Structures are given as structure tokens and as C-alpha cells.
XYZ file of C-alpha atoms in Angstrom:
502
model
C 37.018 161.893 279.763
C 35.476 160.281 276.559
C 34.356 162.144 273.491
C 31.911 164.664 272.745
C 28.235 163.190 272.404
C 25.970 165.203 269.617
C 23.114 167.348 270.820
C 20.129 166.090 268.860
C 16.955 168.605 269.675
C 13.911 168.019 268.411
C 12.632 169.930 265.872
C 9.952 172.575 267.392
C 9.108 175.704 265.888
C 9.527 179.258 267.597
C 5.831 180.163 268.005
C 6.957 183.475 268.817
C 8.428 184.182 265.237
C 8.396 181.103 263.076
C 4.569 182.683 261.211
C 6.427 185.963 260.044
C 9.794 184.348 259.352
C 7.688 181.679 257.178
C 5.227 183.698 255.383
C 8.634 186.075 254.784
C 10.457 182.609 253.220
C 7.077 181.654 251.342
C 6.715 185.427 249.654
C 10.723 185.361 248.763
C 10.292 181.540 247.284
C 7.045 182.881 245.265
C 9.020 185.886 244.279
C 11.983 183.897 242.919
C 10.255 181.082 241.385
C 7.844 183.388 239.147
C 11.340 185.865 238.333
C 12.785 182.208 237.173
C 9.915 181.362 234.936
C 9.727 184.560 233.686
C 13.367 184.029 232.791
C 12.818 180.934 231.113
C 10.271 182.248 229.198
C 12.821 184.895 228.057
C 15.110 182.510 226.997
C 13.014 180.044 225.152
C 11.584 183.068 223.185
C 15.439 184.091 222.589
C 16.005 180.479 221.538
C 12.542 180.062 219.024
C 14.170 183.263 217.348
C 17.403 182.561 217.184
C 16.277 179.285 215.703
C 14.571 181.223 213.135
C 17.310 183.689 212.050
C 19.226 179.488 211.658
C 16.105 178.401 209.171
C 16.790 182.315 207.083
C 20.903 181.550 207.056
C 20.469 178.154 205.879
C 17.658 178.865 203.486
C 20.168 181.831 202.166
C 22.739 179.045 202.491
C 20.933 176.662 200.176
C 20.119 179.114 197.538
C 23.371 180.500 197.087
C 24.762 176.585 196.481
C 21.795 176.119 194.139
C 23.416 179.489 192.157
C 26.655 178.770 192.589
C 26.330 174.575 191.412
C 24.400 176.310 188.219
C 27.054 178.721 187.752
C 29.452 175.909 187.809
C 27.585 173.925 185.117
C 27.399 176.591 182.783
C 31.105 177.159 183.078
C 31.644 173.246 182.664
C 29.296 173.703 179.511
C 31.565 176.595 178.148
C 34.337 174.520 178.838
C 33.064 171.458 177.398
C 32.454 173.754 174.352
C 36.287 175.273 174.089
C 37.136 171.548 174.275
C 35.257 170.508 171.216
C 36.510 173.750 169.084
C 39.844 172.962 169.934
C 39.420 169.802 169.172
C 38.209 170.820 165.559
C 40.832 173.297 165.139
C 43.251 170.892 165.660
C 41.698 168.309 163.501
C 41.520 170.865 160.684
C 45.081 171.504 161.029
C 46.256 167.963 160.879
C 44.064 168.289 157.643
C 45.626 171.160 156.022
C 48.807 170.056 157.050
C 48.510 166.382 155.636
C 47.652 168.264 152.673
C 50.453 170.493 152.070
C 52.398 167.224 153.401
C 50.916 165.847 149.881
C 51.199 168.558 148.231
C 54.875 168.759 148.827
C 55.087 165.124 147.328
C 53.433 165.755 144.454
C 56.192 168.848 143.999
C 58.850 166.265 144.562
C 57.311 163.768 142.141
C 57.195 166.611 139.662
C 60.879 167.607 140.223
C 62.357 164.399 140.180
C 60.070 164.054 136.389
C 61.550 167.116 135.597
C 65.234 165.996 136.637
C 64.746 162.908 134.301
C 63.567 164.911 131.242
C 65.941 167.479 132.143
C 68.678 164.959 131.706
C 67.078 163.626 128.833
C 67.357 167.148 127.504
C 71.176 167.658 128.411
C 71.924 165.898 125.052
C 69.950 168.264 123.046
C 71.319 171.817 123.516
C 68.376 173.141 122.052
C 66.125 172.347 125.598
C 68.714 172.870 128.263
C 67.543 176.607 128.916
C 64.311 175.064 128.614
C 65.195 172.549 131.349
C 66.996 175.601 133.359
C 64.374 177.444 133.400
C 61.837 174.582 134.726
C 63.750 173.594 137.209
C 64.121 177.000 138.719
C 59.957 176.926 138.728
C 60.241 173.073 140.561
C 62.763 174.919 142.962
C 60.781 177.782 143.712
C 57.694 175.412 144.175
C 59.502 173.728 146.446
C 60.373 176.664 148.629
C 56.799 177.538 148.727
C 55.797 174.489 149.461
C 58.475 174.174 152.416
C 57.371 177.710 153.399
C 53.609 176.258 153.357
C 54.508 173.325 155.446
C 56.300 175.564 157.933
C 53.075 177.726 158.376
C 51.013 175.010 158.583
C 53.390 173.248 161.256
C 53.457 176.973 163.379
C 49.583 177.283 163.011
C 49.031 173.700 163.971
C 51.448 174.310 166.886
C 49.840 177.537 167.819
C 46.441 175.635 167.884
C 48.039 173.109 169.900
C 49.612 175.517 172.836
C 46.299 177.592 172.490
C 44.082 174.262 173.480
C 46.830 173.341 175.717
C 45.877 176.972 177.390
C 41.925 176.928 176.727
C 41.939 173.359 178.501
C 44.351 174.690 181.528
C 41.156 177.759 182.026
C 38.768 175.254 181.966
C 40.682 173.129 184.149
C 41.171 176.215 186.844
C 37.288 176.736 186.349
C 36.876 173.682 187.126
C 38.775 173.205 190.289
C 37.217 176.598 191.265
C 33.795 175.307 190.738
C 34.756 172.314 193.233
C 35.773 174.746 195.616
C 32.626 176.626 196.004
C 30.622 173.719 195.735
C 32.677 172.113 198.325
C 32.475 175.725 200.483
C 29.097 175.543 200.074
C 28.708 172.144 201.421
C 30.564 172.584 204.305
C 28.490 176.076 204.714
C 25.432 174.396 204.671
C 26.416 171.645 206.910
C 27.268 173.997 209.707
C 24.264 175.417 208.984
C 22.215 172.232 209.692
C 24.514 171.580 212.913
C 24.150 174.789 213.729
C 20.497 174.239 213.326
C 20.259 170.960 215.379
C 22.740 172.840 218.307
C 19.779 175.648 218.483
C 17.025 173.247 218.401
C 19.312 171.107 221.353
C 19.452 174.174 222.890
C 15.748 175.126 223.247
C 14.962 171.793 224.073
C 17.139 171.974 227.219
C 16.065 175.535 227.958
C 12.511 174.041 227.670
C 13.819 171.299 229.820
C 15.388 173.711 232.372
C 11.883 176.673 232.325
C 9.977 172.886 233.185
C 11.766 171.975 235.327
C 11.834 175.642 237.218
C 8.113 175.695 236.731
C 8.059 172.216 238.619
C 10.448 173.647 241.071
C 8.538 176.470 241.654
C 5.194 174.845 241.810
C 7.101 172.509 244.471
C 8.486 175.626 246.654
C 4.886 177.223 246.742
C 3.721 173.925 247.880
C 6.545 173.670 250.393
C 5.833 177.634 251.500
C 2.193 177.139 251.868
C 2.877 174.264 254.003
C 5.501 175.723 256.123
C 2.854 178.793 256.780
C 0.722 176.030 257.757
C 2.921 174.948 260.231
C 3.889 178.058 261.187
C 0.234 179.058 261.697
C -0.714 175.269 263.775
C 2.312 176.500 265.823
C 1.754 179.880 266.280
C -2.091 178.626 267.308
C -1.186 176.070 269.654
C 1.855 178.771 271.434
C -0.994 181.088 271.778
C -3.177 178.682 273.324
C -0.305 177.798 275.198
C 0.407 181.364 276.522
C -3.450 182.093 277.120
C -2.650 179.437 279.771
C 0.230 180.485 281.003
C 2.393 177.617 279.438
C 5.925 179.414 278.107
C 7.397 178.123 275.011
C 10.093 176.007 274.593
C 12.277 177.558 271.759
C 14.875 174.923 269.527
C 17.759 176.880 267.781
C 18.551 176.258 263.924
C 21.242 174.545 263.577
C 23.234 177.898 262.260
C 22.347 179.195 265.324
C 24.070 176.669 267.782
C 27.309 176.878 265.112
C 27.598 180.518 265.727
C 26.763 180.744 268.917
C 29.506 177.693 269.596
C 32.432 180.113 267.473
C 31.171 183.019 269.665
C 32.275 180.807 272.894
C 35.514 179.274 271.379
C 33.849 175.543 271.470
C 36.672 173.213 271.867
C 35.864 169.267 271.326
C 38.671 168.454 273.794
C 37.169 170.878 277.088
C 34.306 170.566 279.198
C 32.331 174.130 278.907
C 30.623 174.956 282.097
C 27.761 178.147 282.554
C 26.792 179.629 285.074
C 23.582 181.847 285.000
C 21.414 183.060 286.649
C 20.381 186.445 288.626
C 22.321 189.234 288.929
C 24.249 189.978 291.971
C 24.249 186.194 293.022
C 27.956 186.039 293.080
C 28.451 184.276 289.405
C 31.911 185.947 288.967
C 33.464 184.760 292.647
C 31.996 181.377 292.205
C 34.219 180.972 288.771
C 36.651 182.558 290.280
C 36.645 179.812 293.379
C 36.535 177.067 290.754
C 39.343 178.528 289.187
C 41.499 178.276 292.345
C 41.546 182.290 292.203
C 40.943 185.193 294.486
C 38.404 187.902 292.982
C 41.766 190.361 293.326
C 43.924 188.056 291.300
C 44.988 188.612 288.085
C 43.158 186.265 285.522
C 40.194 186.028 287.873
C 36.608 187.478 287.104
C 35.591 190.856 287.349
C 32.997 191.051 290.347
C 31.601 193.861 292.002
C 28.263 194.723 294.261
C 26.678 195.839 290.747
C 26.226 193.396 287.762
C 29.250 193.472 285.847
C 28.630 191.141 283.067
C 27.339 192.597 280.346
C 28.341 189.998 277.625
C 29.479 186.283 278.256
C 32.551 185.862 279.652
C 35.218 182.911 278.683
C 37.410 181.457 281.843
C 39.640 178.893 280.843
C 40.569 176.987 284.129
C 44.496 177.848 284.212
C 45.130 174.453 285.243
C 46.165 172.991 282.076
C 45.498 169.369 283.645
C 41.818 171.020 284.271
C 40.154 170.637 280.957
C 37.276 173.170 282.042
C 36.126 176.386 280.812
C 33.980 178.475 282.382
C 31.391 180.940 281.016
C 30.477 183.682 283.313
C 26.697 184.249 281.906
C 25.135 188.132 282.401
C 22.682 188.235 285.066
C 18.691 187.703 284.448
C 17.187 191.046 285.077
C 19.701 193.398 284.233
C 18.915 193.233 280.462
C 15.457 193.230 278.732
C 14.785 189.718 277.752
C 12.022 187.804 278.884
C 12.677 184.889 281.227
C 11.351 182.713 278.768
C 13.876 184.134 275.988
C 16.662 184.181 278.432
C 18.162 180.626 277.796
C 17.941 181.089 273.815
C 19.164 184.428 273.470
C 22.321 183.520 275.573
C 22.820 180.541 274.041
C 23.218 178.732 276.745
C 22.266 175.350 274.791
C 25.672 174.851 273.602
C 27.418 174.411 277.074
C 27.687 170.857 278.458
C 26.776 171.692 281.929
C 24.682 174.490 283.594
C 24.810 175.677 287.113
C 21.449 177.576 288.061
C 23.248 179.914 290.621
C 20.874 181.858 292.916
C 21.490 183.939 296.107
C 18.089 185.064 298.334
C 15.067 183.195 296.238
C 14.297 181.155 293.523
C 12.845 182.849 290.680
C 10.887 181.814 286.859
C 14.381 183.029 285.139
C 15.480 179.997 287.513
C 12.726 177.411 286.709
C 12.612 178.527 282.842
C 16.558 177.393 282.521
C 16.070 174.427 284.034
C 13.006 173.384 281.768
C 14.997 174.380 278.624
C 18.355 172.170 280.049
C 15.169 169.027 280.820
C 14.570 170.179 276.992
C 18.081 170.347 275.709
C 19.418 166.981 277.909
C 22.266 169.092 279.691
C 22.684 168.629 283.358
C 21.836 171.064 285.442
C 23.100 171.983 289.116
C 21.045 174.346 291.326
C 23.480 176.330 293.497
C 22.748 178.575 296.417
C 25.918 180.929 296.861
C 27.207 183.046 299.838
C 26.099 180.508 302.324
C 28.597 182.048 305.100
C 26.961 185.504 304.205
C 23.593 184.244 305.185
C 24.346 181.922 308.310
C 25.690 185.510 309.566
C 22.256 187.098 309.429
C 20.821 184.082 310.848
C 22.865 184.250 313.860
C 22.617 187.694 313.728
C 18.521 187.463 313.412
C 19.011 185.155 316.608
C 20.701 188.306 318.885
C 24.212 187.022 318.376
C 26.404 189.624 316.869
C 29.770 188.881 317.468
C 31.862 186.926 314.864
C 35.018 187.169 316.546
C 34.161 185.136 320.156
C 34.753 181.317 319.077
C 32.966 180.227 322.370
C 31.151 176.983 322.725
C 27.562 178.666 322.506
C 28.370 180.725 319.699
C 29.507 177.293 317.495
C 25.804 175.613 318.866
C 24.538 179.010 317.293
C 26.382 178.654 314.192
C 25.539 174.536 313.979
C 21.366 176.043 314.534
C 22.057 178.819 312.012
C 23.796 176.464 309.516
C 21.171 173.635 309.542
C 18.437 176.051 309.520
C 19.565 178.199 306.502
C 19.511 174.238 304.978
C 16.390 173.198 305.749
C 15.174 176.255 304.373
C 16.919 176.290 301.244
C 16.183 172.828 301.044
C 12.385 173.087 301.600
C 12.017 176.367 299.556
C 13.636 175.023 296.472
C 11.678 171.753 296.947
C 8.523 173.718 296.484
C 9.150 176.041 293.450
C 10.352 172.933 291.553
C 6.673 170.840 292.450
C 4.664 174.377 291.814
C 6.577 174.119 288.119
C 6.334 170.780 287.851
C 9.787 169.998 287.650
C 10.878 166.550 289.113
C 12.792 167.166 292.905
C 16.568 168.352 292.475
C 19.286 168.492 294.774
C 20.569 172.059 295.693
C 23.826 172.285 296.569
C 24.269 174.757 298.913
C 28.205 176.612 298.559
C 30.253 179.332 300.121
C 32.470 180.651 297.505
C 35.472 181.253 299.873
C 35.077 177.838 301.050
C 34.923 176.726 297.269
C 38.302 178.431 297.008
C 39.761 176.957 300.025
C 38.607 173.130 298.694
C 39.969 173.866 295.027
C 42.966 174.844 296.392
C 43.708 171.949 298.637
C 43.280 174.304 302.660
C 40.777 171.810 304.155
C 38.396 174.479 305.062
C 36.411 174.045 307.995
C 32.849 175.414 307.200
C 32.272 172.538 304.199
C 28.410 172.059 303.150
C 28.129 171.282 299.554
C 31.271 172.055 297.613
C 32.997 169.179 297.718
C 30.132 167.059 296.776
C 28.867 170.037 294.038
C 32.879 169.121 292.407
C 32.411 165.401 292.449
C 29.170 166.028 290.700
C 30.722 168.272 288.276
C 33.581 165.652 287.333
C 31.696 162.619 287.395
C 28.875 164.323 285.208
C 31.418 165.717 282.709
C 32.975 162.018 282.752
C 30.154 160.088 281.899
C 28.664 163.169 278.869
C 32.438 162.584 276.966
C 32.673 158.916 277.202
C 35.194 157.779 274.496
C 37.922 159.807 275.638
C 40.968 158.379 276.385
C 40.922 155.955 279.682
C 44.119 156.911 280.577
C 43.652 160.891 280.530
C 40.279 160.223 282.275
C 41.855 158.227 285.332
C 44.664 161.072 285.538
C 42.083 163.889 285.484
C 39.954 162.402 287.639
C 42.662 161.466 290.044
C 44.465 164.716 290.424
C 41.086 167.093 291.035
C 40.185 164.236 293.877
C 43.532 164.767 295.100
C 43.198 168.806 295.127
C 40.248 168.147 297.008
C 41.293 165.860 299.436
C 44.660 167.365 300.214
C 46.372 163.735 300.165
């Protein structure tokens, strides 16, 4: 039996509480919308100063480069300085040094003068002491003069490691220098991106507070003009109910997903209700359709009082049967107004309703069958405990015997039987046309009879059941088109065989 079609329902307002549910949305929206300016506000005020404290760090950041880059020159100055002295030490060694060089030449020129005359000498006795005696001086002038060129070579040496040192300081200074201008730099440059991240940043939040305000001026407009509809619909259901017109109430879309996990909703089963009154025999009518006797176990609970009190699941416990049936709680025994009755149950979720009443027609009646006209779901009007009320008919005629299967007491029964029909028949006819609700069929059921066609007994005192079943298959059928063929034509073939008995 094919797949499950959507429910589309148009979209109507509850004109019973869409105004206070709106205006209740519209305040919250307002609410919300002014508590997100006012935070955006807050945090493009947080953003203007932190982008201030940014200007302050890199202004600090700026200054102390400017101080440290002069700091830096001076020291390259000072070093540029020791340079230039060392430079003139040294120069003023090589000078003294060149000198005592020459000076040392000179000495040797001298000696070697003094050598010749001292050998010139050696003949004449007279000068050698002479000659000894000068050549002891050139000696010792000599030695100074060695000694002299020794200092001069240590001073000049001295100078040399001591410029060697003075230009290694001012090399260090200078590298350090680099450093902290480099530091500096690089301090300064995350300054500026720091900067241009704050200034991204409060142009976004400036973005973002717009585009809140927008929002928000967008929500008001949205909540004044859902109170607007709220207050068109609340106008036109009062001028509705001033003329005695009830409401016709579409659930929100959360509502029929909820309501469907309440009942277990399975894509792959047909989910029957049946509402209506209390005491109209809901409970042994599932239980009939379930092949089941009220004192089986698995079957309904059913008693002379309303014992429904919340919506009851019956799976079928044929597992060839893909039905479930919801046993609904009576109209009247809770304090709901007719007009509420189908909403509040939730009875727009099922995919077929049977209207079940038992003595009259009522508005709880005629209000569920304009909501199913509403919702599209097919809708069966059922007249239980037909056996129960042939009895008082016969009964009502002076026959009071149910035991004597004589031939006048089956004309009785035929009389009774086709005029608790006619009745039905006529009185249904004419609450439908006074609510101006197009003619239905009634189908008019006994539920032990019910039970003796589900389970295949060929029961004698047939009306409506078997036709009420066919109904009920052929309907389901046609609302789950898509299903597999195959699984259809076996469904279909074994309930027609349950209720033929072939």
C-alpha cells in the first residue's frame, strides 16, 4: 500500500491565541534586538579605546626608537673617535720607532768609524786605551739603543692590541646598536599591525552593531506585522464567533512532530482514530478490528464508564495487518471545547478517522468532521451497538423475548433492523445539511458482528461492517500509493479473504 503522502495545511492563524502569542514574540524580538545594539555599542566603545591605548604604545614605541637610534649614533661617534686616536697612536709609534730604527744606524755607523780608527790606533800603543775605552761607550750605546728599540717595539705593540681591543668595543657597540634598532623596528611594526588588526576589528564590530541594528529594525518590522495579523485574525475569529462560526485551528509544524512521537508514527503503518463520545463503545470497536474479545489479553480496556483518559496505541497483532489503532478519550468527559477537541488530541496526524457515535449525533461530531474536510483525512461516520438498539426497538414494539427464533419474531427483527436504518440514516442526513457538511454515508456496525467478520465466522446479523472494512482498506490503499505493488496485492488479498471466509 504505496507511500506516505505529506500533509500540507494551510497556513491559518489560531484566533483564539495567535494576538497574545504574537505581541509576546514581538516584545521578546524588541527586547533582544535593543540588548544586541546595546551590546554593540559596548563593543565598538571597547574597540575605539582599545584602539587608542594602540596609538599611546606605538607613539611610546616610536619615541623610544627615536632615543635609542640617537643613542646609537653617539656611540658610533665615540667609536668613530677611539678609531681615529688609535689610529694616531699608532702612527706616532711607527714614528718614534722609525726613529730609534735610525737612531740605531747612526750608532752602528759610529761604531763601525770607531772600529776603523780603533784599528788604525792598534799600531800606536799610545791610543789603544783610548780606543778601549770608546768602544765600550759605542757598546753601551748600542745596548741602549737596542733597549730603546725594544720599548718602542712593546709600546707600539701595546698600542696595537689596545686598538685591536678599542675597535672590538666599538664593534660590540655596534652590533648592539643594530640590535635595538632592529628590536625596535620589529616593535614598532607590530605596533602598526597591531594597529591595523584593532582598526579591522572595529570596522567589523561596526559592521556586525549595523548589521544588528538592521536586523533589529527588520524584526520590529516583522513583529509589528505579525501583531497585525494576529489582530486581522483575532478580528475576523471574533466576528466569526459573534456569528456562531467556530474556528478552524492549523497546528505548527512542531506541533504535528510531537504530537506524531507521542503516537509512535511509523511511515510503514496505516494509523487509524477513533473518537468521538464517551460511552459509544470506542474500546470494543478496536477491539473487533483487532480480531479480539474485550476479555482478551492485548485487547482494549472497556467498561460502562469512560475509560480512556489518554490516547491509547493498538497495534493490530496481525503482523500481515499494517494497522494501528488509536483509541481516542471520549468528548465530554474532559473540559475542552468541541471546537478545541480535534487540536488538542491531535487527531490531525492520523491517516484515517472514524467519527464513532452511539444514541445521537452531536457538534463534537460535526466539529471533527469539518477539521478532517480541513485537514484532507477521510473520515467514516460509525453508529455502534446496532444489535443493542434493534433490541429496544423490538422491545418498544411489545416483543420481549430474544430467545423464541419464530417466524414473526425474525419479520420483527427485519422491521426493527430497517427501521433503526432509516432512522440513523435520515437523522445523520440532517445534522450534516443543518452544518453544512456535504451528505456522508454512515455505516451502521455491531461490534460483535465486527468481531465475527474479522475473524472469518460469517455472522448472520451483517449491516455495514463488511462494507465499513472494504472502505477502510481501499481508502488506506489509495492515501499510501507508492508502496510496494506486491505487498499491496498480498495485504489486500488476505483481509478480503478474512472477510470472506474463502
Amino acid at each position: 500500500m504505496g507511500v506516505w503522502f505529506s500533509q500540507i495545511w494551510p497556513e491559518k492563524p489560531n484566533p483564539s491565541l495567535v494576538e497574545i502569542e504574537a505581541r509576546q514574540r514581538a516584545e521578546a524580538e524588541a527586547k533582544q534586538a535593543r540588548i544586541d545594539v546595546e551590546i554593540a555599542h559596548k563593543k565598538v566603545t571597547a574597540m575605539v579605546r582599545a584602539e587608542r591605548v594602540a596609538n599611546e604604545d606605538r607613539l611610546k614605541a616610536a619615541t623610544a626608537a627615536h632615543a635609542a637610534n640617537k643613542e646609537a649614533k653617539q656611540r658610533a661617534a665615540e667609536v668613530e673617535k677611539g678609531k681615529k686616536q688609535a689610529a694616531a697612536l699608532q702612527e706616532q709609534i711607527k714614528q718614534d720607532a722609525q726613529a730609534a730604527r735610525e737612531r740605531t744606524k747612526q750608532l752602528e755607523e759610529a761604531v763601525k768609524e770607531e772600529k776603523r780608527k780603533a784599528d788604525a790606533a792598534k799600531e800606536a800603543s799610545s791610543a789603544q786605551a783610548q780606543a778601549h775605552k770608546d768602544m765600550m761607550v759605542v757598546i753601551q750605546a748600542e745596548r741602549a739603543a737596542n733597549e730603546a728599540r725594544l720599548k718602542a717595539e712593546a709600546a707600539a705593540h701595546a698600542a696595537d692590541e689596545e686598538a685591536k681591543q678599542r675597535a672590538t668595543e666599538v664593534e660590540e657597540e655596534r652590533r648592539k646598536a643594530a640590535a635595538i634598532q632592529k628590536q625596535i623596528k620589529q616593535e614598532v611594526q607590530a605596533a602598526q599591525e597591531h594597529t591595523k588588526k584593532l582598526e579591522e576589528a572595529v570596522k567589523k564590530e561596526k559592521r556586525k552593531a549595523d548589521a544588528v541594528e538592521e536586523a533589529a529594525i527588520e524584526s520590529k518590522k516583522a513583529a509589528e506585522e505579525k501583531f497585525r495579523r494576529a489582530d486581522v485574525a483575532r478580528q475576523e475569529a471574533e466576528s466569526k464567533l459573534s456569528k456562531g462560526i467556530q474556528p478552524l485551528v492549523t497546528p505548527t509544524p512542531d506541533e504535528v512532530r510531537d504530537n506524531k512521537l507521542l503516537a509512535q508514527y511509523c511511515e510503514d503503518r496505516f494509523h487509524v482514530a477513533v473518537a468521538g463520545m464517551a460511552g459509544g463503545g470506542k474500546s470494543s470497536l478496536i477491539n473487533a478490528f483487532r480480531g479480539l474479545r474485550n476479555i482478551d489479553i492485548g485487547a482494549a480496556a472497556t467498561g460502562t464508564n469512560e475509560t480512556t483518559t489518554d490516547i491509547t496505541r493498538c497495534p493490530d497483532p496481525n503482523a500481515e495487518y499494517p494497522y494501528v489503532w488509536y483509541d481516542v478519550p471520549g468528548a465530554g468527559t474532559l473540559e475542552i471545547p468541541h471546537w478545541q477537541y480535534f487540536n488538542v488530541q491531535g487527531l490531525y496526524i492520523y491517516d484515517c478517522i472514524i467519527v464513532l457515535f452511539n444514541d445521537r449525533f452531536t457538534e463534537i461530531d460535526i466539529a471533527i468532521l469539518n477539521n478532517c474536510r480541513h485537514f484532507e483525512i477521510p473520515a467514516y461516520i460509525v453508529r455502534s451497538k446496532a444489535d443493542q438498539h434493534i433490541r429496544n426497538i423490538i422491545k418498544d414494539m411489545g416483543y420481549d423475548s430474544d430467545d423464541n427464533e419464530s417466524e414473526d419474531q425474525e419479520k420483527l427483527y427485519q422491521a426493527a433492523r430497517q427501521q433503526f436504518i432509516q432512522q440513523t440514516r435520515q437523522s445523520v442526513e440532517n445534522n450534516l445539511e443543518k452544518a453544512k457538511i456535504p451528505n456522508k454515508r454512515v455505516y451502521i456496525v455491531s461490534n460483535k458482528t465486527m468481531f465475527g467478520v474479522v475473524t472469518g465466522r460469517r455472522p448472520k446479523a451483517v449491516i455495514d461492517e463488511i462494507e465499513l472494512l472494504n472502505d477502510l482498506i481501499w481508502t488506506t490503499q489509495t492515501r499510501r500509493q507508492g508502496r510496494s505493488e506486491a505487498r499491496v496485492a498480498t495485504v489486500v488479498k488476505n483481509v478480503m479473504q478474512s472477510l470472506t471466509g474463502s
